[in-house]
CSV table of C-alpha atoms and ligand atoms in Angstrom, one decimal:
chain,number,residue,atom,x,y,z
A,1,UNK,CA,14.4,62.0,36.3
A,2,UNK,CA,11.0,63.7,35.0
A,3,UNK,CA,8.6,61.9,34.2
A,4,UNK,CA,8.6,62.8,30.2
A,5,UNK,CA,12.7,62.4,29.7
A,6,UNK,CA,11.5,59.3,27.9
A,7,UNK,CA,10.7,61.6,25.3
A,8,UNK,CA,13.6,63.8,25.0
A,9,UNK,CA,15.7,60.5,24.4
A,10,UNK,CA,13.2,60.1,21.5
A,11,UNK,CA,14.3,63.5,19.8
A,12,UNK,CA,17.6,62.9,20.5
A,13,UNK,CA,17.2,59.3,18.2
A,14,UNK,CA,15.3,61.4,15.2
A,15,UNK,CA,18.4,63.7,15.7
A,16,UNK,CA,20.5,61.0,15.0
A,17,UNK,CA,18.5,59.4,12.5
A,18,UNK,CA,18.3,62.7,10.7
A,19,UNK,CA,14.9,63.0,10.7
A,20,UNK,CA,14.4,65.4,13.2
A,21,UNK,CA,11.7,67.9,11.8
A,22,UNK,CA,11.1,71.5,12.8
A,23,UNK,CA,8.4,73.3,11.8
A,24,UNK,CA,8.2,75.6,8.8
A,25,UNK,CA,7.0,79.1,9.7
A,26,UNK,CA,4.6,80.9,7.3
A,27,UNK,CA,4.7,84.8,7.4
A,28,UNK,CA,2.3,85.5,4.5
A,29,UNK,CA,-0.6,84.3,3.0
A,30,UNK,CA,-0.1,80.1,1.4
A,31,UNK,CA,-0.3,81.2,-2.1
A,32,UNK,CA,1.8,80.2,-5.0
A,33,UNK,CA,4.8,82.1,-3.9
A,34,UNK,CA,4.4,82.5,0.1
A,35,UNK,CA,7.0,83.6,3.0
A,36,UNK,CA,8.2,81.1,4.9
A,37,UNK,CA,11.6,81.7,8.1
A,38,UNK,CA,11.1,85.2,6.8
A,39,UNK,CA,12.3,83.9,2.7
A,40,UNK,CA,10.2,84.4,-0.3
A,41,UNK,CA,10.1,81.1,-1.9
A,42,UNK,CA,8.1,79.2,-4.5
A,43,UNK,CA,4.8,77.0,-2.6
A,44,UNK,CA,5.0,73.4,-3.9
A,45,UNK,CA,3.6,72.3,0.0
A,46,UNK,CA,0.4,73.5,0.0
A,47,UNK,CA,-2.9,71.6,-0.7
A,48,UNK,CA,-4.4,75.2,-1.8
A,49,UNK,CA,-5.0,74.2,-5.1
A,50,UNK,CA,-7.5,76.9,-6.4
A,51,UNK,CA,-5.7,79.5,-4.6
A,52,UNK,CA,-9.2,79.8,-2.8
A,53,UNK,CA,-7.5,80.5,1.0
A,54,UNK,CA,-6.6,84.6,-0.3
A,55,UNK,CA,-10.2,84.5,-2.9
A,56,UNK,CA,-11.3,88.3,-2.6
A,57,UNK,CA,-15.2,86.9,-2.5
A,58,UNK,CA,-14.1,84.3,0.2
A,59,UNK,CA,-11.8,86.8,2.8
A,60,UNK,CA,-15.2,89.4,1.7
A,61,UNK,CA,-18.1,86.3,3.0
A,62,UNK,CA,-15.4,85.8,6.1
A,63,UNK,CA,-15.2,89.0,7.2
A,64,UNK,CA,-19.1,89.7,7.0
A,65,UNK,CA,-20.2,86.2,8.6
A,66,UNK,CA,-17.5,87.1,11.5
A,67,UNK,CA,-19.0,91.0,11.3
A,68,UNK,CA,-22.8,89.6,11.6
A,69,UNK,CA,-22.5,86.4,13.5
A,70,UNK,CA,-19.9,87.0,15.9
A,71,UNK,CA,-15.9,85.3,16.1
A,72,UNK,CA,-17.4,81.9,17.5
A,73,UNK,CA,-20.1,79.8,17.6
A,74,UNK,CA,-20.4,79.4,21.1
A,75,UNK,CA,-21.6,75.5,21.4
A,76,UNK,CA,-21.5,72.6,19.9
A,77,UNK,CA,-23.8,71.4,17.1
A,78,UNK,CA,-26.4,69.2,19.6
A,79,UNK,CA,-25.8,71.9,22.2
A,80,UNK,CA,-26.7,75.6,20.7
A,81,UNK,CA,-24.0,75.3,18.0
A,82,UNK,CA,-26.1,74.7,15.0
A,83,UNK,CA,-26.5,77.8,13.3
A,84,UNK,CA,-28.3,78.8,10.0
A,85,UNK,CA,-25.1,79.6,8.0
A,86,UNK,CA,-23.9,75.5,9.0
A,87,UNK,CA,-27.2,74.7,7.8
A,88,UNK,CA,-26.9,76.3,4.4
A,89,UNK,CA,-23.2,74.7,4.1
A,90,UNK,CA,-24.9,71.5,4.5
A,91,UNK,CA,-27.6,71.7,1.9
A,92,UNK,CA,-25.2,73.9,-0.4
A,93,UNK,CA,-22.5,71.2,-0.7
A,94,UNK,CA,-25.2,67.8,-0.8
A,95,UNK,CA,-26.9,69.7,-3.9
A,96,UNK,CA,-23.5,70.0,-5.3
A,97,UNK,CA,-23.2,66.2,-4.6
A,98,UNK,CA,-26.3,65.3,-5.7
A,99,UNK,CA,-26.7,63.4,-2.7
A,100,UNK,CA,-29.9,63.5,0.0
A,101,UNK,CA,-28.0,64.7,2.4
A,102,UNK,CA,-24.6,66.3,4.1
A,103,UNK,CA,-23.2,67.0,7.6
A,104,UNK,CA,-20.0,68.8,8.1
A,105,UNK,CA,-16.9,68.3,10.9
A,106,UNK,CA,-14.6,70.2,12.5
A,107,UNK,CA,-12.3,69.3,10.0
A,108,UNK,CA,-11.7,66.0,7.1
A,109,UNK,CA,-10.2,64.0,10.2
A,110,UNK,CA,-12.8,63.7,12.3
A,111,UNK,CA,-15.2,63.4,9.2
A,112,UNK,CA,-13.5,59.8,8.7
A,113,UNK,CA,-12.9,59.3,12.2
A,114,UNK,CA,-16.1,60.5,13.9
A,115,UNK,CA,-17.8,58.5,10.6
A,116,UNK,CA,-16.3,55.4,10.7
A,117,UNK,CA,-15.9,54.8,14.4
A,118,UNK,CA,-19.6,55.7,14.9
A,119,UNK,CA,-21.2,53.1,12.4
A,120,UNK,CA,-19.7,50.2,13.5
A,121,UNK,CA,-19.2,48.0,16.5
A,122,UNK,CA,-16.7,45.5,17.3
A,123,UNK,CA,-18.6,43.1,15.7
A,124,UNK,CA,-17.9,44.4,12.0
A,125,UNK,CA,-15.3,44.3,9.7
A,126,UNK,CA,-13.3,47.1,7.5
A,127,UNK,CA,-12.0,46.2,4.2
A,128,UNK,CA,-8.9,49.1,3.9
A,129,UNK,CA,-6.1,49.9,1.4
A,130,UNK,CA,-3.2,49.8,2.6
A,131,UNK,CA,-2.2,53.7,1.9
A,132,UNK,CA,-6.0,54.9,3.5
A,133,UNK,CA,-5.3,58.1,5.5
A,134,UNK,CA,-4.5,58.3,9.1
A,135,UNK,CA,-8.0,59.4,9.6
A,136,UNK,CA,-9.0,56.5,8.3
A,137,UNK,CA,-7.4,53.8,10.3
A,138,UNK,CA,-7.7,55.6,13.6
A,139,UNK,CA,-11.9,55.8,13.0
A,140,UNK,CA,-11.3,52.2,12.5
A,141,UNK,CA,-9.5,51.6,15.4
A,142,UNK,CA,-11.9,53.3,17.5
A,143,UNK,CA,-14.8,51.5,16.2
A,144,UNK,CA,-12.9,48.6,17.2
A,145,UNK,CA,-14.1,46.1,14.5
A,146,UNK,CA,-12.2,44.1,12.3
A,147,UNK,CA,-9.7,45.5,10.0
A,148,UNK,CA,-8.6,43.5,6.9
A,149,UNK,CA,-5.8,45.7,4.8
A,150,UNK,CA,-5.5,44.9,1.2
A,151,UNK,CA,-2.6,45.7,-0.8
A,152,UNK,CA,-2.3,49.3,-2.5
A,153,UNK,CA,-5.0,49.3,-5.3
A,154,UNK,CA,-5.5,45.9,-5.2
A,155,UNK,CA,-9.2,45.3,-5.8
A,156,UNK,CA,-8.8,41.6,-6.7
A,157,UNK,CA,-7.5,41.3,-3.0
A,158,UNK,CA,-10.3,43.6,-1.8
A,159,UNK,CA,-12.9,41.4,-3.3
A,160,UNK,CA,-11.0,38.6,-1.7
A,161,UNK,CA,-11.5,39.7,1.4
A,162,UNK,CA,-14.7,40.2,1.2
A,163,UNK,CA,-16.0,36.9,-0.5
A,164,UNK,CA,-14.6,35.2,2.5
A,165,UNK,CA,-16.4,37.2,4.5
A,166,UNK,CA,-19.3,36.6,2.9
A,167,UNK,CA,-20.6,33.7,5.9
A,168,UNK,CA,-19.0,35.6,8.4
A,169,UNK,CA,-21.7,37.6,10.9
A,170,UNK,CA,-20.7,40.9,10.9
A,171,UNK,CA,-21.2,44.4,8.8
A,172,UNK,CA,-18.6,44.9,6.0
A,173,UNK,CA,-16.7,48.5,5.3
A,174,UNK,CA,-14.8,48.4,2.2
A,175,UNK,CA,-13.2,51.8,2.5
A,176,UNK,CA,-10.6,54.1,0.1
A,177,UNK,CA,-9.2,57.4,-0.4
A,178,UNK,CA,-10.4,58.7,-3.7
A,179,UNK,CA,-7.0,60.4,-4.5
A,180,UNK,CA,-4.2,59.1,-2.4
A,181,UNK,CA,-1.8,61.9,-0.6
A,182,UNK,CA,1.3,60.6,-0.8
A,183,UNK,CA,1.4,59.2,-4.4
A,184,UNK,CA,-0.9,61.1,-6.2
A,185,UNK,CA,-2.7,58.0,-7.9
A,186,UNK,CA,-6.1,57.7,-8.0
A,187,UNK,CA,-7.9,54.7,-5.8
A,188,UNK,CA,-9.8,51.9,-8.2
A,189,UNK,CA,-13.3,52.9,-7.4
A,190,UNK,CA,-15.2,51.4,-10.1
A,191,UNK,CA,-14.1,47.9,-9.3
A,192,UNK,CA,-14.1,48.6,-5.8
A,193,UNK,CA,-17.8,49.7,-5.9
A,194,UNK,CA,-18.7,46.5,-7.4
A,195,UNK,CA,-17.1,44.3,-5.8
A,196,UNK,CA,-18.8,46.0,-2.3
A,197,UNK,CA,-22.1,45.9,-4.1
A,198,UNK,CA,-21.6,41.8,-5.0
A,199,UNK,CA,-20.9,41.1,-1.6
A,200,UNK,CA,-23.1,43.9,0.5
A,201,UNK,CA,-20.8,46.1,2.0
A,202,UNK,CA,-20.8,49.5,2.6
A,203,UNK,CA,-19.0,51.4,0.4
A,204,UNK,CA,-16.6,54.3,1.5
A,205,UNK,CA,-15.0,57.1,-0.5
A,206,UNK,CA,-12.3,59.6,1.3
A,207,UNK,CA,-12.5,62.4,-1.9
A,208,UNK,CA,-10.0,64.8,0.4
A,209,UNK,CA,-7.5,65.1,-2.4
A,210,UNK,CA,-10.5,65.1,-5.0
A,211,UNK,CA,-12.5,68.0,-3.7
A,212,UNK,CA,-12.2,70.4,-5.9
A,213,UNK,CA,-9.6,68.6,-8.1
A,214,UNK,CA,-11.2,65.9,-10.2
A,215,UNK,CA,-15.1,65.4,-11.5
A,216,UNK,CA,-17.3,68.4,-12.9
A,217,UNK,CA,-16.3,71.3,-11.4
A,218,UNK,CA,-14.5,69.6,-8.8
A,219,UNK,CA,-17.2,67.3,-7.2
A,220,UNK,CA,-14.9,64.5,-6.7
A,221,UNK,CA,-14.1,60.8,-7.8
A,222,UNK,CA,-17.5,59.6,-7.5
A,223,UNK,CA,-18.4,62.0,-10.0
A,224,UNK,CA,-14.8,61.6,-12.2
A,225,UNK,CA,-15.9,57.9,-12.8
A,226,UNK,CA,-19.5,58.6,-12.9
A,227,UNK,CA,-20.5,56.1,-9.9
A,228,UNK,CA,-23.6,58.2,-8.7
A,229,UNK,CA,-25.8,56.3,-6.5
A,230,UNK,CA,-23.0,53.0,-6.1
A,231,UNK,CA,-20.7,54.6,-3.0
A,232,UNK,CA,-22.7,54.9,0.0
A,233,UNK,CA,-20.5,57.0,1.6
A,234,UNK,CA,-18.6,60.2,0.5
A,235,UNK,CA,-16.3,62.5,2.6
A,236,UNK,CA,-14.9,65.7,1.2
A,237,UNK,CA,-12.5,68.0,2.9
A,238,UNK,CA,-13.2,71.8,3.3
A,239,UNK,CA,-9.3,72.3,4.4
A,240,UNK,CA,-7.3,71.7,0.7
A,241,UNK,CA,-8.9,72.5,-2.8
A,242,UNK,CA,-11.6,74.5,-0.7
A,243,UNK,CA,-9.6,76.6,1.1
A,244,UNK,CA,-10.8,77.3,4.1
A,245,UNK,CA,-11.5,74.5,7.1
A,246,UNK,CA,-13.5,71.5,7.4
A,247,UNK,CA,-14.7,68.2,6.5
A,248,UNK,CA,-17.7,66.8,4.8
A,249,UNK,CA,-20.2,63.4,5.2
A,250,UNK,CA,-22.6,63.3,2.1
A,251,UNK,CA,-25.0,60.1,2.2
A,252,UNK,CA,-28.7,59.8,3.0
A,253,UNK,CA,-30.8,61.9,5.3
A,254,UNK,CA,-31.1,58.6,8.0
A,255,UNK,CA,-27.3,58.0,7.4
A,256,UNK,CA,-26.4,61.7,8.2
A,257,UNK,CA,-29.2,62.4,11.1
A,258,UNK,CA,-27.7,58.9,12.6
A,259,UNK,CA,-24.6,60.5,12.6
A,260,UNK,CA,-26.2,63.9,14.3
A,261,UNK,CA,-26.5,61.2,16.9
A,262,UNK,CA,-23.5,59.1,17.2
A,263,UNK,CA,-20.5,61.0,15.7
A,264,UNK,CA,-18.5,61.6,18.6
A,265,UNK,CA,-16.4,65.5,17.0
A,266,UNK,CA,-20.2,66.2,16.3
A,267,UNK,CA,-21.3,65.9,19.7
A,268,UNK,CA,-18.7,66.8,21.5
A,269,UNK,CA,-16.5,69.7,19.8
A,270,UNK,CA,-17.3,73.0,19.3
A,271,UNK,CA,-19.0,73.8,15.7
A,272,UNK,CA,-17.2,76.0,13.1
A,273,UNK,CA,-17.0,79.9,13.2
A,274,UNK,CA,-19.5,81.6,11.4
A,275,UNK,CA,-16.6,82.8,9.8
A,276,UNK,CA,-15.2,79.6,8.1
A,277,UNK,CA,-18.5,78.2,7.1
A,278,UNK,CA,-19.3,81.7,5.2
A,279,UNK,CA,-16.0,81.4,3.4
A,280,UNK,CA,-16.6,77.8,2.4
A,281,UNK,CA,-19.9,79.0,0.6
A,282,UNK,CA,-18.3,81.4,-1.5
A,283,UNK,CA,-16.1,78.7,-2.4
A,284,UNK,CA,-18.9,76.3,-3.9
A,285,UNK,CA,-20.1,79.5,-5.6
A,286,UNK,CA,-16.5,79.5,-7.4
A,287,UNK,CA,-15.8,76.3,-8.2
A,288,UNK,CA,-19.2,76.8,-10.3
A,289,UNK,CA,-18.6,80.8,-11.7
A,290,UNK,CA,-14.6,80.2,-11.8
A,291,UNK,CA,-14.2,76.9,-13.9
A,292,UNK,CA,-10.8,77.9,-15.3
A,293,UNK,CA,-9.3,77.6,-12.0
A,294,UNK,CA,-9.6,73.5,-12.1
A,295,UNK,CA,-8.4,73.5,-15.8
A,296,UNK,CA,-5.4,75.8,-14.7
A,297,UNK,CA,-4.4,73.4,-12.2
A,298,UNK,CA,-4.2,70.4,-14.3
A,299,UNK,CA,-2.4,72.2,-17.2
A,300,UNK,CA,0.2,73.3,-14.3
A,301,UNK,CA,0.2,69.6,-13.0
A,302,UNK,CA,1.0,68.4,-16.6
A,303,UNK,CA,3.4,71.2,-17.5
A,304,UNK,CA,5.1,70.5,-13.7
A,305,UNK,CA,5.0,66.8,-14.2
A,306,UNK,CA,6.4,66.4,-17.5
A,307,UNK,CA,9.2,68.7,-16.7
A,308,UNK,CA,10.5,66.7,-13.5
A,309,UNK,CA,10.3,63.4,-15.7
A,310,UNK,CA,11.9,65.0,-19.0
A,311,UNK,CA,14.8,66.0,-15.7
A,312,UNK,CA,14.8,62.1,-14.7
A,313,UNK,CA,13.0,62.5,-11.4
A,314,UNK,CA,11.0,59.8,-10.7
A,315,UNK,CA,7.6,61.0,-9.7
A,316,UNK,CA,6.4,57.8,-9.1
A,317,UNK,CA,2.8,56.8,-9.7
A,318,UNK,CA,1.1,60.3,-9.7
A,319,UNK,CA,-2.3,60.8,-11.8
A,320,UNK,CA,-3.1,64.0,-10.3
A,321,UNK,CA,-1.7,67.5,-8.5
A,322,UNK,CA,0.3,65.4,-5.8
A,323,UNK,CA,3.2,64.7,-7.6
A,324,UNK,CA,6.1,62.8,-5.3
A,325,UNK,CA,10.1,62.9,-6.2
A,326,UNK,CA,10.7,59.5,-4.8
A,327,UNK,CA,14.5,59.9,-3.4
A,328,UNK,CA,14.9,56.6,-1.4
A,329,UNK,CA,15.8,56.8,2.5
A,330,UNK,CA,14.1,59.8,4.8
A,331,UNK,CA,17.2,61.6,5.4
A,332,UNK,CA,17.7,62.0,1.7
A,333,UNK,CA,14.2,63.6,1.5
A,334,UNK,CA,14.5,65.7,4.0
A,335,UNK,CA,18.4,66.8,2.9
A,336,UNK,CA,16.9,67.4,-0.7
A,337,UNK,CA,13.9,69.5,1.0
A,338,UNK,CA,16.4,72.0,2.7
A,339,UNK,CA,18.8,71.9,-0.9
A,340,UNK,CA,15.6,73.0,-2.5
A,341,UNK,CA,14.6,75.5,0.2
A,342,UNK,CA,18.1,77.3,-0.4
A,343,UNK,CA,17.2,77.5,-3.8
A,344,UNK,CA,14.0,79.1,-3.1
A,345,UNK,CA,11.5,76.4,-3.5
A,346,UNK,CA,9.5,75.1,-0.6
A,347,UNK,CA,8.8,70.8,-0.7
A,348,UNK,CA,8.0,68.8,1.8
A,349,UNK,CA,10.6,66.0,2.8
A,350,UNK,CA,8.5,62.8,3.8
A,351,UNK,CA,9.7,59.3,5.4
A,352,UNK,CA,8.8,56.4,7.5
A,353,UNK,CA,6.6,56.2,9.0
A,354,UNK,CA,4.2,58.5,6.8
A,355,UNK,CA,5.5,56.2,3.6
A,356,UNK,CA,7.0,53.6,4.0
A,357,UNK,CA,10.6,53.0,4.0
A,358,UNK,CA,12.8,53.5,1.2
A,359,UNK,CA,10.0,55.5,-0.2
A,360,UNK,CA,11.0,58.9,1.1
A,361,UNK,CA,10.4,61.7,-1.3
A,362,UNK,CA,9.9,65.1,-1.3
A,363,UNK,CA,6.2,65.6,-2.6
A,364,UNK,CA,5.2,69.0,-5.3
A,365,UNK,CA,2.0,70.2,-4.9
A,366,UNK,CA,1.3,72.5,-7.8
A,367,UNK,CA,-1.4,74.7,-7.8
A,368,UNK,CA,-3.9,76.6,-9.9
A,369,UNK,CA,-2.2,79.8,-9.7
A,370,UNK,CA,2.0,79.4,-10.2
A,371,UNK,CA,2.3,80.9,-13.0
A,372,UNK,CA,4.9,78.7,-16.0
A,373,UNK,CA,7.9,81.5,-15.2
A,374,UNK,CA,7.6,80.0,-11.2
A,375,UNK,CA,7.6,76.8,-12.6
A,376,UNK,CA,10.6,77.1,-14.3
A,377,UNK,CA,12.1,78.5,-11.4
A,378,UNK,CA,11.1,75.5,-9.3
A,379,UNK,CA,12.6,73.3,-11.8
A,380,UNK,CA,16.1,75.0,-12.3
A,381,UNK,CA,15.9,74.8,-8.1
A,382,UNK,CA,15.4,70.7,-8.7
A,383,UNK,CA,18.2,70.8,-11.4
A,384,UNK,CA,20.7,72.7,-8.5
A,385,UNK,CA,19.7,70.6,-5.2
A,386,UNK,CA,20.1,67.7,-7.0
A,387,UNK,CA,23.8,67.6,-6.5
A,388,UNK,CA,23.4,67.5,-3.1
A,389,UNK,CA,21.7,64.0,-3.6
A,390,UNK,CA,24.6,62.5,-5.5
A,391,UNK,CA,27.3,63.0,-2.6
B,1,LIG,C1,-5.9,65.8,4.4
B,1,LIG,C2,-6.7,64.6,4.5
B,1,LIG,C3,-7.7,64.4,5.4
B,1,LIG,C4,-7.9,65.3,6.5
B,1,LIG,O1,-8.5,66.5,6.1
B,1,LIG,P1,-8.4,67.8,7.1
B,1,LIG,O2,-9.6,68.6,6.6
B,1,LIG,O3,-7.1,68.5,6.8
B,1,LIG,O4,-8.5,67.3,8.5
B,1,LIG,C5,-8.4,63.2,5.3
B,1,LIG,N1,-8.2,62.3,4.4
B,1,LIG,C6,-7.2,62.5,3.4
B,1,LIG,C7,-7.1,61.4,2.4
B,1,LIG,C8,-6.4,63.6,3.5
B,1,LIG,O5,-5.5,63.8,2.6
C-alpha cells in the first residue's frame, strides 16, 4: 500500500459525504463579472471589494515597480529583503492608521500568526471568540499559551474570562476579528476594549474584512467605533478590499521593531515583490482620491441585502459586505452553489468544518463595482436555484 492511501480513503469519504470540493478556475481578471471553467458569470466570491485588483493606477505602479526594481526581492526582510518601496508601504499605511508604527507580512495569515505566536510564551493566556480566523488560532497554537474561547460576541463572557484571570501569572491576549468572514457581523470592540483595559490585557483587532470597508475612508473598525489609542494591536489585510497581497501589524515603534525580531514569516520568508508593495500604495492613494468607491459598496450591500431578505433568504446576522444565505447541512450549500453557477452566478458553498454544522450557506460578497442590472441578475439566479433546494 503507499504510504499516503490513507488519504485517498479521505476523498473518497468527502465524496460520499458530498462535500468533495474542486477548485474553481478563474480565466479573467476577479472583477464584478469574471470567467470562471471558461463561463462568464456574476462574482459574488470575491473579497475585491473596491474593484482595486484591475485599478488602471494600481496594474500602472505594478508594472513600473516590477520595470525599476526587478520581479523579486531577492531576500528576506532581515537578510537583504528590505527595500525602500516596503519601507514607504510601512510608513504610508501607519500614517493612514494614525498609529507609531507598521510592519507588513507576506500575507494577513502570517500577520496574525507570525504576531501572536511571537508575543507570547507558554506561560500566557488568549482570550478568543469563538469565530476568530484560522490565522488566529493557529498563531495561538504556536505560541503555545493558554487559549480560553468565549462564545460568538459574547463580551460578558470575555470579561469573564479575564476577571478570573486576573490572580493568575501570566500575560493576557484578548483577541477578535473586526468583521467576521463567515457572518458578516461586526465583533463588539468597544466593550471588548474595555473590558481588556479593566483587567490589563493586550488588546487585539483582526480588521481583514474591515480594511477598506468600514471607518473613514476605509481605515477599519478601530476607526468605525472611534477607539483610537484603546486597541493595542491592529492587523489589516493587503489581499481583500486592497487588492493586491499582504498583511499588515500597526502598533508602536518597540512593538513593531520587536516583531522585526521575533516574527517568524518576517524572518524567515522571502519579502514581497517590488511589484505588489507598489500596487498596494496606489491603493492607499485611492481609498483617499476615490471615496465613492466605499459608499458604492455599501449602497450595493444594502440594495443586495434587502433583495435576498424581501426573497425569504435568510442571510443571517450580516452587518456588512459578507452577506451569508444560511441553507442548513454542507451538501445543501454546496448543491445550491453549483444551482447558482448554472444560472450564471458564482457563490461560494461553505460547511463544517469552516462553520459549523447545520450552518452551511453559500456566502455573497458584493462589491463596489456590480452594477444594480448584475444584481438583479444574481437575484433572479437565487429565485431559479432555489428549487433545487426544496427537493
Ligand atoms: C482573509 C483573512 C485573513 C488572511 O488574510 P490574507 O491576506 O488572505 O492571508 C486573516 N484574517 C481574517 C479575519 C480574514 O478574513
Amino acid at each position: 500500500m503507499p504510504a499516503l492511501s490513507y488519504l485517498t480513503e479521505q476523498l473518497d469519504q468527502f465524496r460520499a459525504a458530498g462535500t468533495y470540493q474542486r477548485l474553481r478556475v478563474l480565466g479573467s481578471a476577479s472583477a464584478a463579472e469574471s470567467r470562471f471553467d471558461g463561463k462568464e458569470v456574476i462574482n459574488l466570491a470575491s473579497n475585491n471589494y473596491l474593484g482595486l485588483c484591475t485599478h488602471p493606477k494600481l496594474i500602472e505602479a505594478s508594472v513600473a515597480a516590477a520595470k525599476k526594481y526587478g520581479a523579486g526581492s531577492g531576500a528576506v526582510r532581515t537578510i537583504s529583503g528590505t527595500m525602500t518601496l516596503h519601507l514607504q508601504l510601512e510608513e504610508r499605511i501607519a500614517q493612514f492608521k494614525n498609529v507609531e508604527a507598521c510592519v507588513v507580512f507576506q500575507s494577513g495569515f502570517t500577520a496574525n500568526a507570525g504576531t501572536v505566536s511571537a508575543i507570547l510564551t507558554p506561560e500566557d493566556h488568549v482570550i478568543s471568540d469563538a469565530l476568530n480566523h484560522a490565522s488566529i488560532i493557529d498563531g495561538c497554537r504556536l505560541s503555545r499559551a493558554k487559549i480560553h474561547v468565549f462564545p460568538h460576541k459574547d463580551h460578558a463572557a470575555a470579561e469573564q474570562k479575564l476577571a478570573e484571570l486576573d490572580d493568575v501569572p501570566g500575560r493576557k491576549l484578548l483577541i477578535s476579528d473586526g468583521v467576521f468572514s463567515m457572518d458578516g457581523d461586526i465583533g463588539p470592540l468597544p466593550e471588548l476594549a474595555a473590558a481588556a483595559q479593566k483587567h490589563g490585557a493586550i488588546m487585539m483587532v483582526d480588521d481583514a474584512h474591515s480594511s477598506g470597508v468600514l471607518g473613514r475612508n476605509g481605515r477599519g473598525t478601530v476607526d468605525h467605533f472611534g477607539l483610537h489609542g484603546r486597541v493595542d494591536i491592529q492587523v489589516g489585510t493587503l489581499s481583500k478590499a486592497i487588492g493586491v497581497l499582504g498583511g499588515y501589524v500597526c502598533g508602536t515603534r518597540d512593538f513593531i521593531e520587536y516583531l522585526y525580531h521575533r516574527a517568524r514569516p518576517f524572518l524567515f520568508s522571502t519579502s514581497h515583490p517590488p511589484a505588489v508593495a507598489a500596487a498596494c500604495l496606489a491603493a492607499f492613494d485611492i481609498l483617499e482620491q476615490e471615496p465613492e468607491r466605499i459608499d458604492n459598496l455599501w449602497k450595493n450591500r444594502q440594495y443586495w441585502k434587502e433583495a435576498l431578505d424581501r426573497e425569504g433568504f435568510d442571510t443571517g446576522l450580516s452587518e456588512t459586505p459578507i452577506v451569508p444565505v444560511l441553507v442548513g447541512e454542507a451538501d445543501r450549500a454546496y448543491r445550491f452553489s453549483q444551482a447558482l453557477f448554472d444560472e450564471g452566478v458564482l457563490a461560494t458553498g461553505i460547511g463544517f468544518p469552516t462553520v459549523p454544522k447545520g450552518k452551511a450557506r453559500v456566502r455573497t460578497i458584493v462589491t463596489a463595482t456590480h452594477t444594480r442590472e448584475e444584481l438583479d441578475r444574481a437575484l433572479e439566479a437565487f429565485r431559479k436555484a432555489r428549487k433545487t433546494l426544496e427537493t
